[in-house]
CSV table of C-alpha atoms and ligand atoms in Angstrom, one decimal:
chain,number,residue,atom,x,y,z
M,1,MET,CA,0.0,0.0,0.0
M,2,ASN,CA,1.2,3.5,-0.7
M,3,ASN,CA,1.7,5.1,2.7
M,4,ASN,CA,3.5,8.1,1.4
M,5,LYS,CA,1.1,11.0,2.2
M,6,ASN,CA,3.1,13.3,-0.2
M,7,TYR,CA,1.5,11.9,-3.3
M,8,ARG,CA,-1.2,14.2,-4.5
M,9,HIS,CA,-2.1,12.6,-7.8
M,10,LEU,CA,-1.4,8.9,-7.2
M,11,PHE,CA,-3.5,6.6,-5.0
M,12,GLY,CA,-3.3,3.0,-3.9
M,13,PRO,CA,-2.4,0.5,-5.2
M,14,VAL,CA,-6.1,-0.4,-4.8
M,15,PRO,CA,-7.5,-3.9,-5.0
M,16,SER,CA,-9.4,-4.0,-8.3
M,17,ARG,CA,-11.6,-7.0,-9.4
M,18,ARG,CA,-11.0,-6.2,-13.1
M,19,LEU,CA,-7.4,-4.9,-13.0
M,20,GLY,CA,-5.8,-6.7,-10.1
M,21,ILE,CA,-3.2,-4.6,-8.2
M,22,SER,CA,-3.8,-1.2,-9.6
M,23,LEU,CA,-2.0,2.1,-9.0
M,24,GLY,CA,-4.4,4.9,-9.6
M,25,ILE,CA,-3.6,8.3,-11.2
M,26,ASP,CA,-6.2,11.0,-10.5
M,27,LEU,CA,-5.9,13.9,-13.0
M,28,VAL,CA,-8.9,16.1,-12.1
M,29,PRO,CA,-10.2,17.7,-8.9
M,30,LEU,CA,-13.2,16.0,-7.2
M,31,LYS,CA,-15.7,16.0,-8.9
M,32,THR,CA,-15.0,17.2,-12.4
M,33,CYS,CA,-16.8,15.3,-15.1
M,34,SER,CA,-18.7,15.6,-18.3
M,35,TYR,CA,-21.5,13.4,-16.7
M,36,ASN,CA,-23.4,13.5,-13.5
M,37,CYS,CA,-24.4,9.8,-13.3
M,38,ILE,CA,-27.2,8.8,-11.0
M,39,TYR,CA,-25.0,5.9,-9.7
M,40,CYS,CA,-21.7,7.8,-9.2
M,41,GLU,CA,-19.6,6.6,-6.2
M,42,CYS,CA,-17.9,9.9,-6.0
M,43,GLY,CA,-21.1,11.8,-5.4
M,44,ARG,CA,-22.6,14.7,-7.4
M,45,THR,CA,-20.6,16.4,-10.2
M,46,THR,CA,-19.6,19.9,-9.0
M,47,LEU,CA,-17.9,20.9,-12.3
M,48,LEU,CA,-20.0,19.6,-15.2
M,49,THR,CA,-17.8,20.3,-18.3
M,50,THR,CA,-16.3,19.1,-21.5
M,51,GLU,CA,-13.5,21.6,-21.4
M,52,ARG,CA,-10.1,20.0,-21.5
M,53,HIS,CA,-7.4,21.6,-19.3
M,54,GLU,CA,-4.2,20.9,-17.5
M,55,TYR,CA,-6.3,20.5,-14.3
M,56,VAL,CA,-3.2,19.4,-12.3
M,57,PRO,CA,0.4,20.1,-13.4
M,58,ILE,CA,1.7,17.4,-15.7
M,59,ALA,CA,5.2,17.9,-14.3
M,60,GLU,CA,4.0,17.1,-10.8
M,61,VAL,CA,2.3,13.9,-11.9
M,62,LYS,CA,5.4,12.8,-13.8
M,63,GLU,CA,7.6,13.5,-10.7
M,64,GLU,CA,5.3,11.4,-8.5
M,65,LEU,CA,5.3,8.6,-11.0
M,66,TYR,CA,9.0,8.7,-11.2
M,67,SER,CA,9.3,8.6,-7.5
M,68,TYR,CA,6.8,5.7,-7.0
M,69,LEU,CA,7.8,3.6,-10.0
M,70,SER,CA,11.5,3.9,-9.4
M,71,GLY,CA,11.0,1.5,-6.5
M,72,SER,CA,9.9,-1.2,-9.0
M,73,PRO,CA,6.6,-2.0,-7.2
M,74,THR,CA,4.6,-5.0,-8.2
M,75,LEU,CA,1.6,-3.8,-10.1
M,76,ASP,CA,-0.9,-5.4,-12.6
M,77,PHE,CA,-1.9,-2.0,-14.0
M,78,ILE,CA,-1.3,1.7,-13.7
M,79,THR,CA,-4.8,3.1,-14.1
M,80,PHE,CA,-6.1,6.6,-15.1
M,81,SER,CA,-9.2,6.9,-13.0
M,82,GLY,CA,-10.1,8.9,-9.9
M,83,SER,CA,-12.5,11.7,-8.9
M,84,GLY,CA,-13.9,12.5,-12.3
M,85,GLU,CA,-13.3,12.0,-16.1
M,86,PRO,CA,-9.5,11.5,-16.8
M,87,THR,CA,-9.6,12.5,-20.4
M,88,LEU,CA,-10.7,16.0,-19.5
M,89,HIS,CA,-7.1,16.5,-18.5
M,90,SER,CA,-5.2,17.7,-21.6
M,91,GLY,CA,-2.1,15.8,-20.6
M,92,THR,CA,-3.5,12.3,-20.5
M,93,GLY,CA,-1.6,11.2,-23.6
M,94,GLU,CA,1.7,12.8,-22.5
M,95,ILE,CA,1.6,11.1,-19.1
M,96,CYS,CA,0.8,7.7,-20.6
M,97,ARG,CA,3.7,8.1,-23.1
M,98,TYR,CA,5.9,9.1,-20.2
M,99,ILE,CA,5.1,5.9,-18.3
M,100,LYS,CA,5.5,3.7,-21.4
M,101,SER,CA,8.9,5.2,-22.3
M,102,SER,CA,10.4,5.4,-18.8
M,103,PHE,CA,8.8,2.4,-17.2
M,104,PRO,CA,7.9,0.1,-20.1
M,105,GLY,CA,7.3,-3.0,-18.0
M,106,TYR,CA,4.0,-1.6,-16.7
M,107,ARG,CA,0.6,-2.0,-18.3
M,108,VAL,CA,-1.6,1.1,-18.4
M,109,ALA,CA,-5.4,1.2,-18.3
M,110,LEU,CA,-7.9,4.0,-18.7
M,111,LEU,CA,-11.3,4.1,-17.0
M,112,THR,CA,-13.3,6.6,-18.9
M,113,ASN,CA,-16.9,7.5,-19.6
M,114,GLY,CA,-15.9,7.6,-23.3
M,115,SER,CA,-17.8,10.9,-23.9
M,116,LEU,CA,-14.9,12.7,-25.6
M,117,PHE,CA,-13.8,10.0,-28.1
M,118,TYR,CA,-15.9,11.8,-30.8
M,119,ASP,CA,-12.8,14.1,-30.9
M,120,LYS,CA,-10.0,12.6,-32.9
M,121,GLY,CA,-7.4,14.5,-30.8
M,122,VAL,CA,-8.6,12.7,-27.7
M,123,ARG,CA,-8.6,9.3,-29.4
M,124,ASP,CA,-5.0,10.0,-30.6
M,125,GLU,CA,-4.0,10.6,-27.0
M,126,VAL,CA,-5.1,7.2,-25.7
M,127,LEU,CA,-3.5,5.0,-28.4
M,128,ASP,CA,-0.6,4.0,-26.1
M,129,MET,CA,-2.9,2.6,-23.4
M,130,ASP,CA,-3.0,-1.2,-23.0
M,131,VAL,CA,-6.7,-1.4,-22.0
M,132,ILE,CA,-9.4,1.2,-22.3
M,133,VAL,CA,-12.6,0.6,-20.2
M,134,PRO,CA,-15.2,3.0,-21.5
M,135,SER,CA,-18.8,3.1,-20.2
M,136,LEU,CA,-21.9,3.1,-22.3
M,137,ASP,CA,-25.1,2.9,-20.3
M,138,SER,CA,-27.7,3.6,-23.0
M,139,ALA,CA,-27.8,3.9,-26.7
M,140,THR,CA,-30.9,6.1,-26.7
M,141,GLU,CA,-30.9,9.8,-26.1
M,142,ALA,CA,-33.6,9.4,-23.4
M,143,GLY,CA,-31.8,6.7,-21.5
M,144,PHE,CA,-28.5,8.5,-21.7
M,145,MET,CA,-30.1,11.7,-20.3
M,146,LYS,CA,-31.7,9.9,-17.4
M,147,ILE,CA,-28.7,7.8,-16.3
M,148,ASP,CA,-25.7,9.8,-17.2
M,149,ARG,CA,-27.1,13.4,-17.1
M,150,PRO,CA,-24.4,14.7,-19.4
M,151,CYS,CA,-23.2,18.2,-20.4
M,152,SER,CA,-25.7,19.6,-22.8
M,153,SER,CA,-23.3,19.6,-25.7
M,154,LEU,CA,-23.0,15.8,-25.7
M,155,ASN,CA,-25.2,13.4,-27.6
M,156,VAL,CA,-25.2,9.7,-27.5
M,157,ASP,CA,-25.0,9.0,-31.3
M,158,GLU,CA,-21.8,11.0,-31.5
M,159,ILE,CA,-20.4,9.1,-28.5
M,160,ILE,CA,-21.1,5.7,-30.1
M,161,THR,CA,-19.5,6.8,-33.3
M,162,GLY,CA,-16.5,7.9,-31.3
M,163,LEU,CA,-16.2,4.5,-29.7
M,164,VAL,CA,-16.6,2.8,-33.1
M,165,ASP,CA,-13.8,5.0,-34.4
M,166,LEU,CA,-11.7,4.3,-31.4
M,167,ARG,CA,-12.1,0.5,-32.1
M,168,LYS,CA,-10.7,1.0,-35.6
M,169,GLU,CA,-7.7,3.1,-34.5
M,170,PHE,CA,-6.7,1.5,-31.1
M,171,SER,CA,-4.8,-1.8,-31.1
M,172,GLY,CA,-5.2,-2.6,-27.4
M,173,GLU,CA,-8.2,-4.1,-25.7
M,174,ILE,CA,-11.5,-2.4,-25.1
M,175,TRP,CA,-13.7,-3.5,-22.2
M,176,LEU,CA,-17.0,-1.8,-22.4
M,177,GLU,CA,-18.9,-1.3,-19.2
M,178,ILE,CA,-22.7,-1.1,-19.0
M,179,PHE,CA,-24.3,-0.1,-15.7
M,180,VAL,CA,-27.7,-1.8,-15.5
M,181,VAL,CA,-30.4,0.4,-14.0
M,182,PRO,CA,-33.7,-1.5,-13.6
M,183,GLY,CA,-36.7,0.4,-15.2
M,184,ILE,CA,-34.5,2.6,-17.4
M,185,ASN,CA,-32.0,0.8,-19.6
M,186,ASP,CA,-33.3,-2.8,-19.3
M,187,THR,CA,-36.4,-2.4,-21.4
M,188,GLU,CA,-36.6,-4.3,-24.7
M,189,GLU,CA,-36.1,-1.1,-26.7
M,190,GLU,CA,-33.1,-0.1,-24.6
M,191,ILE,CA,-31.4,-3.5,-24.7
M,192,SER,CA,-31.9,-3.8,-28.4
M,193,ALA,CA,-30.4,-0.3,-29.1
M,194,LEU,CA,-27.4,-1.2,-26.8
M,195,SER,CA,-27.0,-4.6,-28.5
M,196,GLU,CA,-26.8,-2.8,-31.9
M,197,ALA,CA,-24.2,-0.3,-30.6
M,198,VAL,CA,-22.1,-3.0,-28.9
M,199,GLN,CA,-21.9,-5.1,-32.2
M,200,LYS,CA,-20.7,-1.9,-34.0
M,201,ILE,CA,-18.1,-1.1,-31.3
M,202,ALA,CA,-16.9,-4.7,-31.1
M,203,PRO,CA,-15.1,-4.6,-27.7
M,204,GLU,CA,-13.1,-7.6,-26.5
M,205,ARG,CA,-15.3,-7.7,-23.4
M,206,VAL,CA,-18.7,-6.2,-22.2
M,207,GLN,CA,-18.9,-6.0,-18.4
M,208,LEU,CA,-22.3,-5.6,-16.8
M,209,ASN,CA,-22.4,-3.9,-13.5
M,210,THR,CA,-25.1,-2.7,-11.2
M,211,LEU,CA,-25.6,-0.7,-8.0
M,212,ASP,CA,-24.0,-2.2,-4.9
M,213,ARG,CA,-24.6,0.8,-2.6
M,214,PRO,CA,-26.8,3.9,-2.6
M,215,GLY,CA,-26.4,6.1,-5.7
M,216,VAL,CA,-26.5,9.9,-6.1
M,217,VAL,CA,-30.3,9.7,-6.2
M,218,GLY,CA,-32.5,7.7,-3.8
M,219,TRP,CA,-34.8,5.9,-6.1
M,220,ILE,CA,-32.2,3.9,-8.0
M,221,ARG,CA,-31.9,0.2,-7.1
M,222,ALA,CA,-29.7,-2.7,-8.0
M,223,ALA,CA,-30.6,-5.2,-10.7
M,224,THR,CA,-31.3,-8.7,-9.3
M,225,ASP,CA,-29.2,-11.7,-10.6
M,226,VAL,CA,-32.2,-12.7,-12.7
M,227,GLU,CA,-32.4,-9.2,-14.2
M,228,MET,CA,-28.7,-9.2,-15.0
M,229,GLU,CA,-28.9,-12.6,-16.7
M,230,LYS,CA,-31.9,-11.4,-18.7
M,231,PHE,CA,-30.0,-8.3,-19.7
M,232,ALA,CA,-26.9,-10.3,-20.8
M,233,ALA,CA,-29.1,-12.7,-22.8
M,234,GLY,CA,-30.8,-9.7,-24.5
M,235,LEU,CA,-27.5,-8.1,-25.4
M,236,ASP,CA,-26.5,-11.4,-27.1
M,237,TYR,CA,-22.8,-10.5,-27.4
M,238,GLU,CA,-20.2,-13.2,-27.0
M,239,GLY,CA,-17.7,-11.3,-24.7
M,240,THR,CA,-20.3,-10.3,-22.1
M,241,GLU,CA,-19.6,-11.0,-18.5
M,242,ILE,CA,-21.6,-10.0,-15.3
M,243,THR,CA,-19.1,-8.3,-13.0
M,244,GLY,CA,-19.1,-10.8,-10.2
M,245,ARG,CA,-18.9,-10.1,-6.5
M,246,PRO,CA,-16.0,-11.9,-4.9
M,247,SER,CA,-17.1,-14.2,-2.1
M,248,SER,CA,-14.0,-13.3,0.0
M,249,ARG,CA,-11.0,-11.1,0.1
M,250,SER,CA,-9.0,-13.8,-1.6
M,251,GLY,CA,-11.1,-13.0,-4.7
M,252,ILE,CA,-9.4,-9.7,-4.9
M,253,GLY,CA,-5.9,-9.1,-6.4
M,254,SER,CA,-4.7,-7.1,-3.4
M,255,PHE,CA,-6.0,-5.4,-0.3
M,256,SER,CA,-4.7,-3.7,2.7
M,257,GLY,CA,-5.7,-5.1,6.0
M,258,ASP,CA,-4.5,-1.9,7.7
M,259,ALA,CA,-6.8,0.3,5.6
M,260,MET,CA,-9.8,-2.0,6.3
M,261,GLU,CA,-9.1,-1.9,10.0
M,262,SER,CA,-8.6,1.9,10.1
M,263,ILE,CA,-12.0,2.3,8.3
M,264,MET,CA,-13.7,0.0,10.7
M,265,GLN,CA,-12.3,1.8,13.7
M,266,THR,CA,-13.3,5.2,12.4
M,267,VAL,CA,-16.9,4.3,11.5
M,268,SER,CA,-17.3,2.4,14.8
M,269,ARG,CA,-16.8,5.8,16.5
M,270,ARG,CA,-19.2,7.8,14.3
M,271,PRO,CA,-20.9,7.4,10.9
M,272,CYS,CA,-18.7,8.9,8.2
M,273,THR,CA,-19.0,9.7,4.5
M,274,VAL,CA,-16.4,8.7,2.0
M,275,GLU,CA,-15.0,12.3,2.1
M,276,ASP,CA,-14.9,12.2,5.9
M,277,LEU,CA,-12.9,8.9,5.8
M,278,ALA,CA,-10.6,10.2,3.0
M,279,SER,CA,-9.8,13.3,5.1
M,280,VAL,CA,-9.3,11.5,8.4
M,281,LEU,CA,-7.3,8.6,7.1
M,282,GLU,CA,-5.5,10.6,4.4
M,283,LEU,CA,-6.4,8.2,1.7
M,284,HIS,CA,-7.8,8.8,-1.8
M,285,PRO,CA,-11.7,8.6,-2.0
M,286,ASN,CA,-11.4,5.9,-4.6
M,287,GLU,CA,-9.2,3.9,-2.3
M,288,ILE,CA,-11.7,4.3,0.5
M,289,ASN,CA,-14.5,3.3,-1.9
M,290,LYS,CA,-12.8,0.0,-2.8
M,291,TYR,CA,-12.4,-1.0,0.9
M,292,ILE,CA,-15.9,0.1,1.8
M,293,GLN,CA,-17.1,-2.2,-0.9
M,294,LEU,CA,-15.4,-5.2,0.6
M,295,LEU,CA,-16.6,-4.3,4.1
M,296,ILE,CA,-20.2,-4.1,2.9
M,297,GLU,CA,-19.8,-7.4,1.2
M,298,GLU,CA,-18.5,-8.9,4.4
M,299,GLY,CA,-21.4,-7.5,6.3
M,300,LYS,CA,-19.2,-5.4,8.6
M,301,ILE,CA,-20.6,-2.0,7.7
M,302,ARG,CA,-23.8,-0.6,6.4
M,303,ASP,CA,-24.9,2.6,4.8
M,304,LYS,CA,-27.6,5.2,5.4
M,305,ARG,CA,-28.5,8.3,3.4
M,306,GLY,CA,-28.0,11.5,5.4
M,307,ASP,CA,-27.9,15.3,5.0
M,308,ARG,CA,-24.4,15.4,3.6
M,309,GLY,CA,-24.7,12.2,1.5
M,310,ILE,CA,-24.2,8.5,2.2
M,311,PHE,CA,-22.9,7.7,5.6
M,312,PHE,CA,-21.2,4.4,6.6
M,313,MET,CA,-21.4,2.9,10.0
M,314,SER,CA,-20.6,-0.4,11.8
M,315,SER,CA,-23.3,-3.0,11.2
M,316,GLU,CA,-23.4,-3.5,14.9
M,317,ASP,CA,-24.6,0.1,15.5
M,318,ASN,CA,-28.3,0.8,15.6
R,1,SF4,S1,-18.7,9.3,-15.6
R,1,SF4,FE1,-17.9,8.3,-13.8
R,1,SF4,S2,-17.0,9.9,-12.6
R,1,SF4,FE2,-18.4,10.9,-14.1
R,1,SF4,S3,-20.4,11.0,-13.0
R,1,SF4,FE3,-20.4,9.1,-14.1
R,1,SF4,S4,-19.6,7.5,-12.7
R,1,SF4,FE4,-19.1,9.5,-11.8
C-alpha cells in the first residue's frame, strides 16, 4: 500500500476486481466530469464540463510517477481513474507516453466515460494505453439523459460513433462497461439499441455492472441476478460478463488489512461519508470506496442516506 502521504495525484495500489493490483492516477479535482451519473460513487458532479485543461500540473504527476515507480513496485496496472473523467485532462496522452517510455514494464489502463472520443485529438492521446474501459449505459438519447445526465453539448450518437472509431484506431483491448439500472436501460427497446451499438463497437469484453450501494439519487436500485442474466441474454454479445462479486478477500488481487481496520475503527466511533474517511485517514476517496465495498460485502458496515450524502457505520450500530 502507498503510505507516502506526499503523493497528491497517485493513489493505492487499490484492489481491483478487473485490474488486479492497480496504482491509480487522478488527474482532475473532485468531482470534475462531463457526466453526473445517478450511480456515481464519487457523489454529485460539481464541475460539469467538456473543457479540457491541465487541471493538475503534468510535471507534478510525472515527478510522483518517477518517485513511485523507481522502486519497481509489483503492479498489474497503472490506471487513469479517480475523482472524475480523466480524459478531461489535456495531458492524459503525454503522461501515458511518459510511463511507457520510462517504465515500459508496466501495463496502463484508462477508466473513462468515453464521452470525448468523438474528438480525434482525444482518441489519438489514448492510443498508447493497453486497455481502455469506457462506459456506455444507454444507446438512446432518453436513457442517456436519465442515467448519465451529461453536459448539454454531448449526444449519444456521436459518443457511439467515437467508440466505433476508437475501435478502428486502437490496437489494445476495449472492455465496455454497462451499468444496469432497472426500469431505465433494461427495457426491450433499450437493450436492443445497446446490442446494436455493442456489435458496432466490437469490444473484447462487455462488463455488466449494477448498484451495490446507494447512488446519487435515492430511487435507483440494484438489478437482481435474474435481471442481470436477462440483460446479458438480450445483449447477445459473446464477450459479455456479469461483473461478479467476490465471495471473499481472496477473490481480490490485493487489499490492505491496515486500511480496512482503520476504516472499521473510524466508522465504529461515528458514521462517516467517503469524504470524511478520506480526510481522516489521508487516503484517496477511490481507495476508501474499494475498501468500503469489501466491508459491505463482508457484512461489517452498512450505509444510510443523510444530509451530507451516504454515511457508513458499523453493522453493529443501531
Ligand atoms: S462518468 Fe464516472 S465519474 Fe463521471 S459521474 Fe459518471 S460515474 Fe461519476
